[in-house]
Tab-separated table of C-alpha atoms in Angstrom:
chain	number	residue	atom	x	y	z
A	21	THR	CA	-27.042	-34.579	-17.663
A	22	ALA	CA	-30.132	-37.140	-17.612
A	23	LEU	CA	-29.805	-38.181	-13.934
A	24	ALA	CA	-29.386	-34.089	-13.235
A	25	GLY	CA	-32.696	-33.697	-15.237
A	26	ILE	CA	-34.460	-36.621	-13.275
A	27	ILE	CA	-33.364	-35.278	-9.952
A	28	GLY	CA	-34.353	-31.680	-10.957
A	29	PHE	CA	-37.860	-33.053	-12.165
A	30	ILE	CA	-38.370	-34.767	-8.606
A	31	TYR	CA	-37.826	-31.413	-6.782
A	32	PHE	CA	-40.037	-29.546	-9.208
A	33	PHE	CA	-43.079	-32.054	-9.150
A	34	PRO	CA	-44.550	-30.674	-6.108
A	35	VAL	CA	-44.466	-26.904	-7.777
A	36	PHE	CA	-45.577	-28.518	-11.042
A	37	PHE	CA	-48.716	-30.315	-9.203
A	38	ILE	CA	-49.708	-27.090	-7.319
A	39	ILE	CA	-49.439	-25.540	-10.895
A	40	LEU	CA	-52.058	-27.780	-12.401
A	41	THR	CA	-54.250	-27.843	-9.452
A	42	ALA	CA	-54.476	-24.046	-9.747
A	43	PHE	CA	-56.248	-24.916	-13.318
A	44	ARG	CA	-58.606	-27.631	-12.010
A	45	SER	CA	-62.287	-27.260	-11.240
A	46	ARG	CA	-63.309	-28.060	-7.850
A	47	SER	CA	-64.555	-31.653	-9.237
A	48	ASP	CA	-61.443	-32.123	-10.961
A	49	THR	CA	-59.354	-30.984	-7.788
A	50	LEU	CA	-60.990	-33.672	-5.402
A	51	ALA	CA	-61.118	-36.378	-8.044
A	52	THR	CA	-59.308	-39.630	-6.751
A	53	PRO	CA	-56.824	-40.655	-8.346
A	54	PRO	CA	-55.726	-37.421	-9.528
A	55	LYS	CA	-56.959	-36.452	-13.133
A	56	TRP	CA	-53.695	-35.547	-15.177
A	57	PHE	CA	-56.105	-34.558	-18.456
A	58	PHE	CA	-58.795	-31.987	-17.654
A	59	SER	CA	-60.316	-28.997	-19.053
A	60	PRO	CA	-58.400	-26.091	-17.589
A	61	THR	CA	-60.153	-23.144	-15.785
A	62	PHE	CA	-59.047	-19.646	-14.767
A	63	GLU	CA	-62.112	-19.417	-12.047
A	64	ASN	CA	-59.695	-20.261	-9.164
A	65	PHE	CA	-57.439	-16.983	-10.010
A	66	TYR	CA	-60.915	-14.972	-10.597
A	67	HIS	CA	-61.986	-16.044	-6.966
A	68	ILE	CA	-58.707	-14.928	-5.477
A	69	PHE	CA	-59.660	-11.383	-6.371
A	70	TYR	CA	-63.757	-11.742	-6.291
A	71	ARG	CA	-66.022	-13.971	-4.366
A	72	SER	CA	-69.804	-14.119	-4.769
A	73	MET	CA	-72.088	-13.375	-1.691
A	74	SER	CA	-74.254	-16.214	-0.126
A	75	ASN	CA	-77.535	-16.463	-1.947
A	76	SER	CA	-76.756	-14.081	-4.351
A	77	ALA	CA	-75.149	-13.946	-8.054
A	78	GLU	CA	-73.269	-10.861	-6.978
A	79	TYR	CA	-69.579	-10.874	-6.850
A	80	VAL	CA	-67.624	-8.604	-4.145
A	81	SER	CA	-63.592	-7.754	-3.832
A	82	THR	CA	-61.963	-9.730	-1.741
A	83	GLY	CA	-59.199	-7.234	-1.036
A	84	PHE	CA	-56.423	-9.905	-2.184
A	85	HIS	CA	-54.905	-7.220	-4.315
A	86	ALA	CA	-54.170	-4.867	-1.276
A	87	TYR	CA	-52.322	-7.940	0.411
A	88	PHE	CA	-50.381	-8.712	-2.600
A	89	PHE	CA	-49.175	-4.994	-2.530
A	90	ASN	CA	-48.480	-5.042	1.248
A	91	SER	CA	-46.211	-7.930	0.665
A	92	ILE	CA	-44.104	-6.301	-2.372
A	93	TYR	CA	-43.808	-2.937	-0.518
A	94	ILE	CA	-43.157	-4.427	2.846
A	95	SER	CA	-40.577	-6.683	1.838
A	96	GLY	CA	-39.091	-4.551	-0.708
A	97	MET	CA	-38.686	-1.571	1.703
A	98	SER	CA	-37.485	-3.821	4.519
A	99	VAL	CA	-34.751	-5.666	2.343
A	100	LEU	CA	-33.420	-2.175	1.054
A	101	LEU	CA	-33.021	-0.749	4.487
A	102	ALA	CA	-31.336	-4.066	5.752
A	103	LEU	CA	-29.200	-4.179	2.519
A	104	ILE	CA	-28.195	-0.359	2.979
A	105	ILE	CA	-27.348	-0.447	6.741
A	106	GLY	CA	-26.264	-3.994	6.448
A	107	THR	CA	-23.492	-3.190	3.777
A	108	ILE	CA	-22.052	0.250	5.469
A	109	ALA	CA	-21.782	-1.602	8.685
A	110	ALA	CA	-20.287	-4.631	7.193
A	111	TYR	CA	-17.862	-2.413	5.584
A	112	GLY	CA	-16.705	-0.842	8.995
A	113	PHE	CA	-16.624	-4.220	10.790
A	114	SER	CA	-14.302	-5.350	7.559
A	115	ARG	CA	-11.941	-2.192	7.250
A	116	HIS	CA	-12.139	-0.463	10.579
A	117	PRO	CA	-12.512	-3.213	13.108
A	118	LEU	CA	-12.940	-2.255	16.913
A	119	ARG	CA	-11.484	-3.619	19.834
A	120	GLY	CA	-13.440	-6.823	20.154
A	121	ASN	CA	-14.738	-6.874	16.718
A	122	ASP	CA	-15.556	-10.558	16.855
A	123	THR	CA	-17.453	-10.178	20.022
A	124	TYR	CA	-19.723	-7.707	18.316
A	125	LEU	CA	-20.232	-9.568	15.391
A	126	PHE	CA	-21.155	-12.615	17.720
A	127	ILE	CA	-23.594	-10.551	19.418
A	128	ILE	CA	-25.318	-9.365	16.298
A	129	LEU	CA	-25.487	-13.160	15.165
A	130	THR	CA	-27.077	-13.906	18.606
A	131	THR	CA	-30.367	-12.117	17.479
A	132	ARG	CA	-31.027	-15.035	14.646
A	133	MET	CA	-29.965	-17.952	17.313
A	134	LEU	CA	-33.397	-18.333	18.940
A	135	PRO	CA	-36.633	-19.077	16.946
A	136	PRO	CA	-38.858	-15.663	16.676
A	137	ILE	CA	-42.011	-17.136	18.369
A	138	ILE	CA	-39.478	-16.596	21.722
A	139	VAL	CA	-39.678	-12.796	21.440
A	140	ILE	CA	-43.150	-12.295	20.110
A	141	VAL	CA	-44.847	-11.365	23.631
A	142	PRO	CA	-42.574	-8.656	24.385
A	143	ILE	CA	-42.270	-7.345	20.786
A	144	PHE	CA	-46.103	-7.263	20.883
A	145	LEU	CA	-46.079	-5.344	24.036
A	146	ILE	CA	-43.931	-2.939	22.830
A	147	PHE	CA	-45.819	-2.444	19.334
A	148	ARG	CA	-48.807	-1.768	21.389
A	149	ILE	CA	-47.117	1.011	23.606
A	150	THR	CA	-45.520	2.753	20.811
A	151	GLY	CA	-48.401	2.512	18.664
A	152	LEU	CA	-46.689	0.727	15.985
A	153	ALA	CA	-49.046	-2.413	15.902
A	154	GLY	CA	-50.683	-2.309	12.428
A	155	THR	CA	-48.778	-0.011	10.793
A	156	TYR	CA	-46.228	-0.030	7.723
A	157	THR	CA	-43.538	1.763	9.811
A	158	GLY	CA	-43.658	-1.150	12.551
A	159	ILE	CA	-43.715	-3.912	10.493
A	160	ILE	CA	-41.176	-2.469	8.237
A	161	LEU	CA	-38.828	-1.967	11.136
A	162	MET	CA	-39.186	-5.416	12.392
A	163	TYR	CA	-38.201	-7.273	9.285
A	164	THR	CA	-35.359	-4.852	8.724
A	165	ALA	CA	-33.996	-5.709	12.533
A	166	PHE	CA	-34.446	-9.581	11.532
A	167	ASN	CA	-32.618	-9.125	8.125
A	168	LEU	CA	-29.644	-7.056	9.668
A	169	PRO	CA	-27.629	-9.931	10.972
A	170	PHE	CA	-27.979	-11.888	7.976
A	171	SER	CA	-26.768	-8.841	5.779
A	172	ILE	CA	-24.065	-8.025	7.973
A	173	TRP	CA	-22.474	-11.155	7.989
A	174	MET	CA	-23.135	-12.099	4.402
A	175	MET	CA	-21.510	-8.617	3.141
A	176	LYS	CA	-18.651	-8.744	5.667
A	177	SER	CA	-17.666	-11.934	4.244
A	178	PHE	CA	-17.637	-10.293	0.578
A	179	PHE	CA	-15.755	-7.194	1.678
A	180	ASP	CA	-13.039	-9.481	3.273
A	181	GLU	CA	-12.349	-11.166	0.006
A	182	LEU	CA	-11.374	-7.868	-1.412
A	183	ASN	CA	-7.973	-7.091	-2.450
A	184	THR	CA	-7.058	-3.823	0.025
A	185	GLU	CA	-4.199	-2.565	-2.180
A	186	ILE	CA	-6.434	-1.176	-4.957
A	187	GLU	CA	-8.516	0.860	-2.322
A	188	ASP	CA	-5.045	1.848	-0.995
A	189	ALA	CA	-4.223	3.053	-4.637
A	190	SER	CA	-7.215	5.031	-4.704
A	191	ARG	CA	-6.305	6.933	-1.486
A	192	MET	CA	-2.876	7.804	-2.501
A	193	ASP	CA	-4.623	9.267	-5.546
A	194	GLY	CA	-6.592	11.500	-3.546
A	195	ALA	CA	-10.044	9.279	-3.219
A	196	THR	CA	-11.776	10.117	-0.177
A	197	GLU	CA	-13.368	7.294	2.117
A	198	ARG	CA	-16.607	7.800	0.579
A	199	SER	CA	-15.147	7.334	-2.947
A	200	VAL	CA	-13.188	4.340	-2.076
A	201	PHE	CA	-16.527	2.718	-0.923
A	202	PHE	CA	-18.835	3.582	-3.322
A	203	GLY	CA	-16.433	3.503	-6.543
A	204	VAL	CA	-14.183	0.925	-5.744
A	205	CYS	CA	-15.914	-1.540	-3.211
A	206	ILE	CA	-19.487	-1.433	-4.155
A	207	PRO	CA	-18.952	-2.414	-7.910
A	208	GLN	CA	-16.794	-5.434	-6.564
A	209	VAL	CA	-19.630	-6.709	-4.427
A	210	LYS	CA	-22.623	-6.580	-6.527
A	211	ALA	CA	-22.612	-10.435	-6.609
A	212	GLY	CA	-22.814	-10.339	-2.820
A	213	LEU	CA	-25.438	-7.385	-2.779
A	214	ALA	CA	-27.660	-9.470	-5.287
A	215	ALA	CA	-27.342	-12.717	-3.381
A	216	THR	CA	-27.774	-11.143	0.112
A	217	SER	CA	-31.170	-9.667	-1.311
A	218	VAL	CA	-32.584	-12.555	-2.542
A	219	PHE	CA	-32.095	-14.599	0.430
A	220	ALA	CA	-33.429	-11.684	2.518
A	221	LEU	CA	-36.318	-11.276	0.287
A	222	ILE	CA	-37.232	-14.693	0.488
A	223	LEU	CA	-37.014	-14.903	4.366
A	224	THR	CA	-39.400	-11.635	4.483
A	225	TRP	CA	-41.679	-12.663	1.869
A	226	ASN	CA	-42.396	-15.976	3.395
A	227	GLU	CA	-42.453	-14.559	7.077
A	228	PHE	CA	-46.079	-15.610	8.748
A	229	LEU	CA	-45.947	-15.335	12.518
A	230	PHE	CA	-45.006	-11.455	12.943
A	231	SER	CA	-47.505	-10.467	10.087
A	232	LEU	CA	-50.068	-12.538	11.538
A	233	LEU	CA	-49.789	-10.728	15.054
A	234	LEU	CA	-48.553	-7.294	14.198
A	235	THR	CA	-50.401	-6.307	11.177
A	236	ASN	CA	-54.217	-5.418	10.703
A	237	LYS	CA	-56.472	-5.592	7.726
A	238	LEU	CA	-54.618	-2.671	5.907
A	239	THR	CA	-51.416	-3.682	6.214
A	240	ARG	CA	-52.048	-7.784	6.117
A	241	THR	CA	-49.429	-9.396	4.053
A	242	MET	CA	-50.063	-12.489	1.826
A	243	PRO	CA	-49.134	-15.520	4.082
A	244	PRO	CA	-51.483	-14.810	6.738
A	245	ALA	CA	-54.440	-13.435	4.107
A	246	MET	CA	-53.799	-17.236	2.474
A	247	ALA	CA	-54.403	-18.586	5.879
A	248	ARG	CA	-57.551	-16.634	6.401
A	249	THR	CA	-58.938	-17.463	2.757
A	250	ILE	CA	-58.595	-21.348	2.566
A	251	GLY	CA	-61.507	-22.011	5.152
A	252	GLY	CA	-61.686	-24.715	7.895
A	253	GLU	CA	-59.537	-28.360	7.817
A	254	ILE	CA	-62.645	-30.147	6.468
A	255	ASN	CA	-63.940	-27.617	3.348
A	256	VAL	CA	-60.409	-26.600	2.103
A	257	ASP	CA	-60.603	-25.414	-1.684
A	258	TYR	CA	-57.381	-26.434	-2.672
A	259	GLY	CA	-57.603	-24.971	-6.153
A	260	LEU	CA	-58.446	-21.707	-4.631
A	261	LEU	CA	-54.952	-22.220	-2.529
A	262	ALA	CA	-53.122	-23.605	-5.274
A	263	ALA	CA	-54.099	-20.636	-7.357
A	264	MET	CA	-52.955	-18.261	-4.550
A	265	ILE	CA	-49.558	-20.017	-4.152
A	266	CYS	CA	-48.957	-19.506	-8.071
A	267	LEU	CA	-49.301	-15.814	-7.509
A	268	PHE	CA	-47.403	-15.896	-4.121
A	269	ILE	CA	-44.162	-17.525	-6.014
A	270	ILE	CA	-44.289	-15.502	-9.098
A	271	PRO	CA	-42.188	-12.416	-7.862
A	272	ILE	CA	-39.583	-14.312	-6.208
A	273	PHE	CA	-39.290	-16.602	-9.264
A	274	LEU	CA	-38.891	-13.422	-11.593
A	275	ILE	CA	-36.491	-11.602	-9.218
A	276	THR	CA	-34.325	-15.125	-8.705
A	277	TYR	CA	-34.254	-15.341	-12.572
A	278	ILE	CA	-33.234	-12.002	-13.269
A	279	LEU	CA	-30.348	-12.272	-10.768
A	280	GLN	CA	-29.449	-15.764	-11.308
A	281	ASN	CA	-25.871	-15.131	-12.652
A	282	GLN	CA	-25.221	-12.627	-9.972
A	283	LEU	CA	-26.853	-15.068	-7.422
A	284	LEU	CA	-24.450	-17.973	-8.650
A	285	ARG	CA	-21.459	-15.970	-8.471
A	286	GLY	CA	-22.505	-14.676	-4.787
A	287	VAL	CA	-23.085	-18.016	-3.266
A	288	THR	CA	-19.637	-19.039	-4.663
A	289	PHE	CA	-17.710	-15.999	-4.118
A	290	GLY	CA	-14.491	-16.878	-2.363
A	291	THR	CA	-14.379	-20.479	-3.043
A	292	ILE	CA	-12.169	-20.341	-6.125
A	293	LYS	CA	-9.101	-18.484	-6.228
A	294	LYS	CA	-8.172	-16.565	-9.584
């Protein structure tokens, strides 16, 4: 237990240091060696949403609350769509395999084999031609497409682990295919749904490249907004950046904490036979 606690602290220490930096003043942030005892301040969090005008005491909104909402809305919608479509497709691949089923699954997987930057030019041109650039619909569809292969492969593995005899018994009792899917299979793979949604949400929440190139000021998410806010390489406001990171990790932390029991069962599903 002591060894696990030490290892856990080592992994958590960078996050702990960022949290401390978020409550430091600018002078305390730049102090060398770092100050471990200081007077905490909330000015970094205030400056995330409001900044002072040059040569003026007036504060104006930075619009960061809109970027925060965009991240939640775009990530939530894309993960939900990928989960719905991926779960239905995974059930089809698992229970009604086609001729060449493994080939289809391999083709789906190949979309995640290349780094996203390889396809950014054709995707950018497609968005320009179709008018999807800078729209919620465009970026949601993009993230949904990138999350689908992961969702299909993850959920198929969970459906493959289920006992099909229960489904056959339900059909003999008169249950339709839809009833079997929603009433028998889905309740048994809730842990898989939780695990898939958390991993897909993390991938979408942290995505930077497509959000930078395919969104505008109205649909911009937090990662590119953070990059635009911190300033140049020489005069980086580390306290402001640390405060942004604290706000950035809160939603993922809360969702992971709420789903931790399902998530633990989801990532270990099928490893132990009962």
